[in-house]
Short mmCIF file of C-alpha atoms and ligand atoms in Angstrom, two decimals:
data_model
loop_
_atom_site.label_atom_id
_atom_site.label_comp_id
_atom_site.label_asym_id
_atom_site.label_seq_id
_atom_site.Cartn_x
_atom_site.Cartn_y
_atom_site.Cartn_z
CA MET A 1 -11.47 31.09 17.84
CA ALA A 2 -12.68 28.26 15.13
CA LYS A 3 -12.38 24.94 15.68
CA LYS A 4 -9.94 23.16 12.85
CA ALA A 5 -9.38 20.28 11.29
CA PHE A 6 -7.72 17.57 8.78
CA LEU A 7 -9.56 16.51 5.75
CA ILE A 8 -7.81 13.43 4.14
CA ASP A 9 -9.24 12.02 0.89
CA VAL A 10 -7.16 8.50 0.70
CA ASP A 11 -8.50 9.06 -3.17
CA ARG A 12 -6.26 11.47 -4.12
CA CYS A 13 -3.52 10.25 -1.81
CA ASN A 14 -0.24 8.53 -4.40
CA GLY A 15 2.12 7.48 -1.85
CA CYS A 16 4.85 9.74 -2.31
CA HIS A 17 5.60 10.14 1.32
CA ASN A 18 6.42 14.00 0.51
CA CYS A 19 3.93 14.88 3.84
CA GLN A 20 6.08 12.33 5.95
CA ILE A 21 9.72 14.14 4.75
CA ALA A 22 8.02 17.34 5.18
CA CYS A 23 7.71 16.19 9.24
CA LYS A 24 11.10 15.37 8.65
CA ASP A 25 12.23 18.38 7.47
CA GLU A 26 10.26 20.87 10.08
CA HIS A 27 11.05 18.56 12.69
CA VAL A 28 13.87 17.17 12.92
CA GLU A 29 17.20 19.26 14.42
CA ASN A 30 14.33 22.01 14.47
CA GLU A 31 13.48 22.83 19.01
CA TRP A 32 9.58 24.65 18.62
CA LEU A 33 9.51 25.77 21.84
CA PRO A 34 6.85 25.51 23.22
CA TYR A 35 5.16 22.69 21.39
CA ALA A 36 8.22 20.15 20.49
CA LYS A 37 11.76 19.98 20.60
CA PRO A 38 13.42 17.74 17.84
CA GLN A 39 11.88 14.69 16.02
CA PRO A 40 15.06 12.45 15.90
CA ASP A 41 15.57 11.48 12.02
CA THR A 42 14.88 7.30 12.54
CA GLY A 43 11.95 5.65 14.97
CA GLN A 44 9.63 8.20 14.71
CA PHE A 45 7.38 9.60 12.04
CA TRP A 46 4.49 11.68 13.48
CA CYS A 47 3.57 11.61 9.98
CA LYS A 48 3.06 8.03 8.64
CA VAL A 49 1.91 6.99 5.40
CA GLU A 50 1.28 3.28 6.04
CA GLU A 51 1.27 1.02 3.02
CA GLU A 52 -1.23 -1.76 2.29
CA VAL A 53 -0.39 -4.30 -0.23
CA CYS A 54 -4.12 -5.80 -0.93
CA GLY A 55 -4.80 -9.47 -3.06
CA ARG A 56 -2.62 -11.70 -4.93
CA THR A 57 -1.06 -11.61 -8.63
CA PRO A 58 -2.76 -10.57 -10.72
CA HIS A 59 -5.53 -8.90 -8.68
CA VAL A 60 -3.18 -6.15 -6.87
CA ARG A 61 -4.31 -2.49 -4.87
CA VAL A 62 -1.92 -0.80 -3.41
CA ARG A 63 -3.17 1.35 -0.95
CA TYR A 64 -1.59 4.08 1.13
CA LEU A 65 -3.60 5.69 4.36
CA PRO A 66 -1.59 9.27 5.21
CA THR A 67 -1.98 8.70 9.68
CA GLN A 68 -0.91 11.21 12.58
CA CYS A 69 -2.83 12.17 15.91
CA ASN A 70 -5.62 12.37 15.84
CA HIS A 71 -5.47 15.82 17.80
CA CYS A 72 -8.91 14.10 19.41
CA ASP A 73 -11.74 16.13 21.56
CA GLU A 74 -12.09 13.45 24.08
CA ALA A 75 -8.25 12.49 23.72
CA PRO A 76 -7.51 9.35 25.98
CA CYS A 77 -3.21 10.54 26.00
CA MET A 78 -5.22 13.82 28.12
CA LYS A 79 -7.42 11.96 30.66
CA ASN A 80 -5.25 12.19 34.32
CA CYS A 81 -2.22 14.14 32.51
CA ASP A 82 -0.92 17.57 32.16
CA ALA A 83 1.67 17.75 30.17
CA LEU A 84 -1.21 17.44 27.84
CA TYR A 85 -3.23 20.26 26.72
CA LYS A 86 -5.70 22.03 23.66
CA ARG A 87 -5.32 24.92 22.02
CA ASP A 88 -8.31 27.11 21.37
CA ASP A 89 -8.10 25.36 17.20
CA GLY A 90 -8.48 22.10 18.14
CA LEU A 91 -4.75 20.83 18.31
CA VAL A 92 -3.87 18.92 21.36
CA ILE A 93 -0.20 19.88 22.78
CA LEU A 94 2.50 17.45 24.54
CA ASP A 95 4.27 19.80 26.08
CA PRO A 96 7.90 19.21 25.76
CA GLU A 97 9.30 19.79 29.51
CA LYS A 98 6.62 18.76 31.74
CA SER A 99 5.86 15.06 30.28
CA LYS A 100 9.85 14.49 30.44
CA GLY A 101 10.63 11.11 31.70
CA LYS A 102 7.19 10.35 31.53
CA LYS A 103 7.20 7.20 29.29
CA GLU A 104 4.06 5.55 30.18
CA ILE A 105 2.42 8.53 28.19
CA VAL A 106 3.40 6.56 24.94
CA ASP A 107 0.97 3.23 25.86
CA SER A 108 -2.09 6.44 26.65
CA CYS A 109 -3.08 6.99 22.70
CA PRO A 110 -5.13 4.22 21.49
CA TYR A 111 -4.24 5.49 18.01
CA GLY A 112 -0.06 4.40 18.12
CA ALA A 113 0.71 8.55 17.53
CA ILE A 114 3.14 9.08 20.67
CA TYR A 115 6.64 7.90 21.28
CA TRP A 116 9.25 8.36 22.68
CA ASN A 117 12.69 9.62 23.08
CA ASP A 118 15.06 7.80 24.50
CA GLU A 119 17.62 10.47 24.23
CA LEU A 120 15.47 13.04 25.26
CA GLU A 121 13.57 10.79 27.83
CA ILE A 122 10.33 12.56 26.30
CA PRO A 123 7.42 12.20 24.50
CA GLN A 124 6.28 13.23 21.30
CA LYS A 125 3.31 12.98 18.74
CA CYS A 126 2.44 15.96 15.97
CA THR A 127 1.78 19.56 16.91
CA GLY A 128 0.15 19.94 13.97
CA CYS A 129 2.56 22.13 12.90
CA ALA A 130 1.27 25.22 15.63
CA HIS A 131 4.22 26.90 15.36
CA LEU A 132 4.06 27.95 11.89
CA LEU A 133 0.20 28.36 13.05
CA ASP A 134 1.08 30.80 14.91
CA ASP A 135 3.76 32.30 12.83
CA GLY A 136 0.85 32.74 10.26
CA TRP A 137 0.81 30.15 8.00
CA ALA A 138 -2.33 28.61 7.40
CA VAL A 139 -2.03 24.92 6.57
CA PRO A 140 0.98 22.46 8.43
CA ARG A 141 4.12 21.97 6.91
CA CYS A 142 2.46 17.95 5.85
CA VAL A 143 -0.67 19.25 4.10
CA ASP A 144 2.03 22.17 2.65
CA ALA A 145 3.41 19.09 0.85
CA CYS A 146 0.85 17.69 -0.02
CA CYS A 147 -0.13 18.16 -3.74
CA THR A 148 -2.64 16.13 -5.40
CA GLY A 149 -4.79 17.89 -2.27
CA ALA A 150 -5.56 14.80 -0.17
CA LEU A 151 -3.98 16.57 2.36
CA ARG A 152 -6.06 19.71 4.09
CA PHE A 153 -6.56 21.50 7.11
CA GLY A 154 -8.71 24.12 7.68
CA GLU A 155 -11.37 25.14 9.67
CA GLU A 156 -14.02 22.99 11.03
CA GLU A 157 -17.30 25.10 8.99
CA GLU A 158 -15.67 25.52 5.74
CA PHE A 159 -15.16 21.14 5.57
CA ALA A 160 -18.98 20.98 7.44
CA GLU A 161 -20.45 19.35 3.34
CA GLU A 162 -17.97 17.03 3.11
CA LEU A 163 -17.81 16.27 6.73
CA LYS A 164 -20.96 14.07 6.07
CA ASN A 165 -19.40 12.15 4.58
CA ALA A 166 -16.35 11.72 5.97
CA VAL A 167 -15.31 9.10 8.12
CA VAL A 168 -12.45 8.88 12.01
CA LEU A 169 -10.07 6.25 12.59
CA GLN A 170 -11.52 3.59 15.16
CA PRO A 171 -14.44 5.33 16.05
CA GLU A 172 -15.13 3.00 18.85
CA LEU A 173 -13.10 4.27 20.98
CA GLY A 174 -15.81 6.84 21.17
CA THR A 175 -11.78 9.47 21.09
CA SER A 176 -13.63 12.81 18.81
CA PRO A 177 -10.65 12.75 16.78
CA ARG A 178 -10.16 15.96 14.71
CA VAL A 179 -8.70 14.55 11.54
CA TYR A 180 -11.89 13.42 9.42
CA TYR A 181 -11.19 10.77 6.37
CA LEU A 182 -12.15 10.47 2.54
CA ASN A 183 -12.75 7.80 0.09
CA MET A 184 -11.32 5.40 3.01
CA PRO A 185 -11.51 1.99 0.42
CA LYS A 186 -13.60 -1.08 1.21
CA ARG A 187 -13.16 -4.54 -0.02
CA PHE A 188 -13.31 -5.45 -3.15
CA VAL A 189 -13.06 -9.26 -5.27
CA ALA A 190 -11.45 -10.07 -8.37
CA ALA A 191 -10.87 -13.16 -10.21
CA THR A 192 -9.43 -14.24 -14.19
CA VAL A 193 -12.71 -16.22 -15.44
CA VAL A 194 -10.75 -19.49 -17.66
CA ASP A 195 -12.69 -22.46 -19.44
CA ILE A 196 -9.98 -25.15 -18.67
CA ASP A 197 -11.52 -28.05 -21.38
CA GLU A 198 -10.94 -24.11 -24.22
CA ASP A 199 -7.50 -23.40 -22.38
CA GLU A 200 -9.11 -20.17 -22.95
CA VAL A 201 -10.36 -17.08 -20.56
CA VAL A 202 -13.77 -16.72 -21.14
CA GLU A 203 -15.46 -12.92 -21.44
CA GLY A 204 -19.03 -11.42 -21.44
CA ALA A 205 -19.60 -14.19 -17.99
CA GLU A 206 -22.21 -12.89 -15.82
CA VAL A 207 -20.74 -11.38 -12.39
CA ILE A 208 -22.98 -11.37 -9.38
CA LEU A 209 -22.37 -10.71 -5.78
CA GLN A 210 -24.79 -11.69 -3.93
CA ARG A 211 -25.11 -10.88 0.66
CA ALA A 212 -25.11 -14.15 2.12
CA SER A 213 -26.75 -12.72 5.31
CA ASP A 214 -29.95 -11.17 3.70
CA GLY A 215 -29.58 -12.37 0.31
CA GLU A 216 -29.34 -9.29 -1.74
CA VAL A 217 -28.10 -9.15 -4.46
CA VAL A 218 -25.41 -5.62 -3.92
CA LEU A 219 -23.12 -5.92 -7.11
CA SER A 220 -22.95 -7.41 -10.77
CA SER A 221 -20.06 -7.00 -14.20
CA HIS A 222 -19.05 -9.03 -16.69
CA THR A 223 -15.28 -10.59 -16.58
CA ASP A 224 -13.48 -8.53 -19.76
CA GLU A 225 -11.69 -9.74 -22.87
CA PHE A 226 -8.83 -10.94 -20.58
CA GLY A 227 -11.67 -13.29 -18.78
CA ASP A 228 -11.12 -10.18 -15.94
CA VAL A 229 -13.47 -9.35 -13.22
CA TRP A 230 -13.76 -6.58 -10.59
CA LEU A 231 -16.11 -6.34 -7.86
CA GLU A 232 -15.36 -2.44 -5.95
CA ASN A 233 -16.06 -1.29 -2.76
CA VAL A 234 -18.54 -3.76 -0.93
CA GLU A 235 -18.75 -3.86 3.05
CA PRO A 236 -16.40 -5.97 4.16
CA GLU A 237 -18.72 -9.30 4.78
CA SER A 238 -19.28 -12.64 3.34
CA TYR A 239 -20.91 -13.62 0.36
CA THR A 240 -21.82 -15.37 -3.19
CA MET A 241 -20.17 -14.48 -6.46
CA TRP A 242 -22.07 -16.54 -9.38
CA LEU A 243 -20.77 -16.40 -12.94
CA LYS A 244 -23.67 -16.80 -15.00
CA LYS A 245 -22.90 -17.49 -18.86
CA GLU A 246 -24.99 -19.08 -21.62
CA GLY A 247 -23.97 -22.85 -21.89
CA TYR A 248 -22.24 -22.43 -19.18
CA LEU A 249 -23.37 -24.53 -15.79
CA ASP A 250 -24.61 -21.41 -13.33
CA GLN A 251 -21.44 -21.57 -10.53
CA PRO A 252 -22.11 -20.10 -6.95
CA VAL A 253 -17.71 -19.08 -5.26
CA GLU A 254 -17.81 -18.44 -1.12
CA VAL A 255 -16.21 -15.19 -0.77
CA ASP A 256 -15.07 -14.39 2.22
CA LEU A 257 -14.51 -10.02 2.70
CA THR A 258 -14.35 -9.92 6.58
CA LYS A 259 -10.95 -9.45 6.71
CA LYS A 260 -9.12 -9.15 3.97
CA ASP A 261 -10.12 -8.91 -0.54
CA GLN A 262 -9.79 -12.07 -2.06
CA ALA A 263 -8.91 -12.72 -5.86
CA PHE A 264 -8.75 -15.73 -7.78
CA PRO A 265 -6.20 -15.91 -10.19
CA GLU A 266 -7.96 -18.78 -12.32
CA LEU A 267 -11.33 -19.27 -11.24
CA GLN A 268 -12.31 -22.45 -13.44
CA PHE A 269 -16.24 -21.88 -15.10
CA PHE A 270 -17.06 -25.13 -16.04
CA LYS A 271 -19.52 -25.43 -19.81
CA ALA A 272 -23.36 -27.22 -18.53
CA PRO A 273 -23.08 -30.57 -20.17
CA GLU A 274 -24.89 -30.71 -23.68
CA ARG A 275 -28.33 -32.23 -24.27
CA ALA A 276 -28.58 -35.42 -26.50
FE1 SF4 B 301 -0.65 11.31 -0.02
FE2 SF4 B 301 -0.42 13.92 0.04
FE3 SF4 B 301 1.38 12.26 1.71
FE4 SF4 B 301 2.06 12.36 -0.51
S1 SF4 B 301 1.93 14.56 0.28
S2 SF4 B 301 1.91 10.51 0.19
S3 SF4 B 301 -0.10 12.27 -2.12
S4 SF4 B 301 -0.80 12.53 1.82
FE1 SF4 B 302 -3.82 11.99 22.05
FE2 SF4 B 302 -3.80 9.90 20.92
FE3 SF4 B 302 -5.28 11.23 20.04
FE4 SF4 B 302 -3.29 12.24 19.75
S1 SF4 B 302 -4.39 10.00 18.76
S2 SF4 B 302 -5.00 13.07 20.93
S3 SF4 B 302 -1.76 11.77 21.15
S4 SF4 B 302 -5.32 10.11 22.07
#
């Protein structure tokens, strides 16, 4: 049987949460044996849209990341545990009968994709809607509910070209996930460049991003009529951002993007002294 995969295009996700709601609609108060017992209406998100607000007002971006069980090929949760198994299509199933009382299974997933159900005393997670696929559905409910095309599900071969540019979450874990991501955002630096003496924004200043480790210029742009500049999709490293414009002193600004995006709401730019 052909192996299936999820392909998530982060660029297309608008944070509508339809996928998360569809998962609830499918699994809350519904029992889909042998794959799942009912998902509680609160506390569990087998399909979860994570939201991250990046930057600083007025330079803010909101990012959405749909997450779920990765249906890993080298799944740590399956090691030494007979309550989990892999289907021929690649989906990892957590057997609700065999796992009863085994709370330790929750900690076996490094992605936090397994939840504990206090009432039923079982660990639970995304089933990939295996019951629907068995019934002839082509995709799980979350994918079916996604109107933007951000979520897709299909045979891995069908996605072969796009998978060349895809990444998985936390590849360093070596779990070989079957959930792939396209267009994962990198970092940005943004600024409003101002001339305090003139009490004005500076339009048309050249802004150059130079990598600290080797001095290579990775990106450049110019401030717009509002004095704003965005340098986006850069690697999480340290940089020197240079401001340049005729009549002004070349100005270096240290930018650390290793842990988060950076925004400068009011970056002062100083005029060059006039020649005598
Ligand atoms: Fe994003 Fe699609 Fe989920 Fe909406 S349904 S949050 S667009 S993945
Ligand atoms: Fe197991 Fe977690 Fe991988 Fe899902 S994401 S297969 S629960 S290790």
